[in-house]
Coordinates of C-alpha atoms in Angstrom, one line a residue:
X827 CA 63.7 54.5 89.2
X828 CA 60.3 53.7 90.1
X829 CA 58.7 53.8 93.7
X830 CA 56.6 50.5 93.5
X831 CA 53.2 50.9 95.4
X832 CA 51.7 47.2 94.4
X833 CA 52.6 44.6 92.0
X834 CA 51.4 41.2 91.3
X835 CA 53.2 39.0 88.8
X836 CA 51.2 36.0 89.4
X837 CA 53.5 33.7 90.5
X838 CA 51.1 32.5 93.4
X839 CA 48.4 30.9 91.8
X840 CA 46.7 30.2 95.0
X841 CA 46.8 33.8 96.4
X842 CA 45.6 34.7 93.1
X843 CA 42.6 32.5 92.7
X844 CA 41.5 33.4 96.7
X845 CA 42.3 37.0 97.0
X846 CA 40.8 38.3 93.4
X847 CA 37.0 38.2 92.7
X848 CA 36.4 36.8 89.4
X849 CA 32.8 37.3 87.8
X850 CA 31.1 35.9 85.1
X851 CA 27.8 37.9 83.8
X852 CA 26.8 35.1 81.3
X853 CA 26.1 32.7 84.2
X854 CA 28.3 29.8 82.3
X855 CA 30.9 29.9 84.8
X856 CA 33.2 31.4 82.2
X857 CA 35.9 33.1 84.4
X858 CA 39.4 34.1 84.0
X859 CA 41.8 31.5 85.3
X860 CA 45.5 31.2 86.5
X861 CA 47.7 29.7 84.0
X862 CA 51.3 29.3 83.5
X863 CA 51.0 27.2 80.5
X864 CA 47.9 28.0 78.4
X865 CA 45.2 25.4 77.2
X866 CA 45.3 23.1 74.5
X867 CA 41.9 21.8 72.9
X868 CA 40.7 25.1 71.5
X869 CA 39.4 25.2 68.0
X870 CA 41.3 28.2 67.0
X871 CA 44.1 29.2 69.6
X872 CA 46.9 27.4 70.5
X873 CA 48.2 27.3 74.2
X874 CA 51.6 28.8 73.1
X875 CA 49.2 31.6 71.3
X876 CA 47.8 32.3 74.8
X877 CA 50.9 32.8 76.4
X878 CA 52.0 36.5 76.7
X879 CA 55.4 37.0 76.3
X880 CA 55.5 39.2 79.5
X881 CA 58.2 39.9 82.0
X882 CA 57.3 36.9 83.9
X883 CA 54.9 34.7 82.0
X884 CA 56.6 31.5 83.2
X885 CA 55.5 32.1 86.5
X886 CA 51.9 32.3 85.7
X887 CA 49.4 35.1 84.6
X888 CA 45.7 35.5 84.2
X889 CA 43.7 34.2 81.0
X890 CA 40.1 34.3 79.6
X891 CA 40.1 31.4 76.9
X892 CA 37.2 32.2 75.0
X893 CA 37.5 29.5 72.3
X894 CA 38.3 26.7 75.1
X895 CA 35.0 27.6 77.0
X896 CA 33.2 27.5 73.9
X897 CA 34.5 24.1 72.8
X898 CA 34.3 20.4 73.9
X899 CA 38.4 20.9 74.7
X900 CA 39.2 18.6 71.8
X901 CA 39.3 21.4 69.1
X902 CA 35.7 21.6 68.3
X903 CA 33.8 24.5 68.4
X904 CA 30.4 23.7 70.5
X905 CA 29.0 27.2 71.2
X906 CA 29.3 30.8 70.7
X907 CA 28.6 32.4 73.7
X908 CA 30.3 35.9 74.3
X909 CA 32.4 36.5 77.3
X910 CA 31.2 39.0 79.9
X911 CA 34.0 37.9 82.4
X912 CA 35.9 40.3 84.9
X913 CA 38.7 39.7 87.3
X914 CA 39.2 42.5 90.2
X915 CA 42.3 42.7 92.5
X916 CA 42.1 42.8 96.2
X917 CA 41.9 46.5 98.0
X918 CA 45.3 48.2 97.1
X919 CA 46.7 50.8 99.6
X920 CA 47.9 54.1 97.7
X921 CA 47.7 56.1 101.2
X922 CA 50.4 58.8 100.7
X923 CA 50.8 58.6 97.1
X924 CA 50.1 61.6 95.2
X925 CA 50.7 60.3 91.6
X926 CA 49.6 56.9 90.8
X927 CA 50.4 55.1 87.5
X928 CA 49.0 51.7 86.6
X929 CA 50.9 49.8 84.1
X930 CA 50.0 46.1 83.0
X931 CA 51.1 43.7 80.0
X932 CA 48.6 42.0 78.1
X933 CA 48.0 39.9 75.0
X934 CA 44.6 39.4 73.3
X935 CA 42.6 38.1 70.1
X936 CA 39.1 38.5 69.6
X937 CA 36.0 37.6 67.0
X938 CA 34.0 38.5 65.6
X939 CA 33.0 42.5 66.1
X940 CA 34.5 45.5 66.5
X941 CA 32.0 46.2 69.4
X942 CA 34.1 44.1 71.7
X943 CA 34.7 45.6 74.8
X944 CA 38.4 45.3 76.6
X945 CA 38.2 48.0 79.6
X946 CA 40.3 48.7 82.5
X947 CA 38.3 50.0 85.6
X948 CA 39.4 51.7 88.7
X949 CA 37.6 52.4 91.8
X950 CA 38.6 53.9 95.5
X951 CA 35.0 52.4 96.9
X952 CA 34.1 49.4 94.8
X953 CA 31.1 51.2 93.8
X954 CA 31.9 53.9 91.3
X955 CA 34.1 52.9 88.6
X956 CA 36.4 55.1 86.0
X957 CA 36.8 53.6 82.9
X958 CA 39.9 53.1 80.5
X959 CA 40.4 51.5 77.3
X960 CA 42.7 48.4 76.8
X961 CA 41.6 47.7 73.5
X962 CA 43.6 50.5 72.0
X963 CA 42.4 50.2 68.4
X964 CA 42.8 46.7 67.9
X965 CA 40.3 45.3 65.3
X966 CA 38.6 41.9 64.9
X967 CA 40.4 38.7 64.5
X968 CA 43.8 40.6 64.9
X969 CA 46.1 39.9 67.8
X970 CA 47.4 42.8 70.1
X971 CA 50.8 43.9 69.0
X972 CA 53.6 44.0 70.4
X973 CA 53.6 40.8 72.5
X974 CA 53.4 41.7 75.1
X975 CA 51.1 44.9 75.0
X976 CA 52.6 47.4 77.7
X977 CA 49.4 49.8 78.5
X978 CA 49.9 52.4 81.3
X979 CA 47.5 54.9 82.7
X980 CA 47.7 57.7 85.3
X981 CA 45.0 56.7 87.6
X982 CA 45.8 59.7 90.1
X983 CA 42.0 61.1 89.7
X984 CA 40.7 57.8 90.9
X985 CA 43.9 56.5 93.4
X986 CA 46.1 59.2 94.4
X987 CA 46.2 59.3 98.6
X988 CA 43.4 56.8 98.7
X989 CA 43.6 53.8 101.2
X990 CA 41.2 51.5 99.1
X991 CA 41.5 51.2 95.4
X992 CA 40.4 48.4 93.2
X993 CA 41.7 47.5 89.6
X994 CA 39.3 45.7 87.4
X995 CA 39.8 44.0 84.0
X996 CA 36.7 43.3 81.7
X997 CA 36.8 41.3 78.4
X998 CA 32.8 41.3 76.6
X999 CA 31.3 40.5 73.8
X1000 CA 33.3 38.2 72.2
X1001 CA 33.4 34.4 71.7
X1002 CA 36.4 33.4 70.1
X1003 CA 40.1 33.3 71.1
X1004 CA 41.6 34.7 74.3
X1005 CA 42.9 37.4 76.6
X1006 CA 46.0 37.2 78.9
X1007 CA 47.0 39.8 81.7
X1008 CA 50.0 39.5 83.4
X1009 CA 52.6 42.2 85.7
X1010 CA 50.2 44.5 86.8
X1011 CA 52.0 47.6 88.5
X1012 CA 51.2 50.7 90.4
X1013 CA 53.8 53.0 90.9
X1014 CA 54.5 56.6 91.6

């Protein structure tokens, strides 16, 4: 059995939106958001497509709706601003844990360049970050597969025996489609 260190299934929208840090480097307020239904009105993506088939998607997940942000919310694309958005967890205590593995469930699709950056960052001080790849070789205009895509990284080199650990997810350089993240787990 897994020894759970920390887990968030995004079932509490208020706690998520209050305790997490959301940043949009474009200055357009294109931030990750909590949802349990996806968003309608995107020109290229339906609400159903945005919803991951994650373990607990019925109670909510985090979504970066690139299409929706770049549209009039009635199906017409109005701009092509590339996303540069992160969400960051509150501090997680991994004290006394010699082996820390991170697992998350994700679903995404992006356009229009294979230079799109989809990254996971881990820090034990909020300043120095270790980078991990979340794109996993998925190419432009192709949805991640399977749904959900379960990603695991051993983050012990950064998180083991640390009283303060932060997890950050970044989606950048894509103006179309979406990214959804759910069920983030740290375990030993």
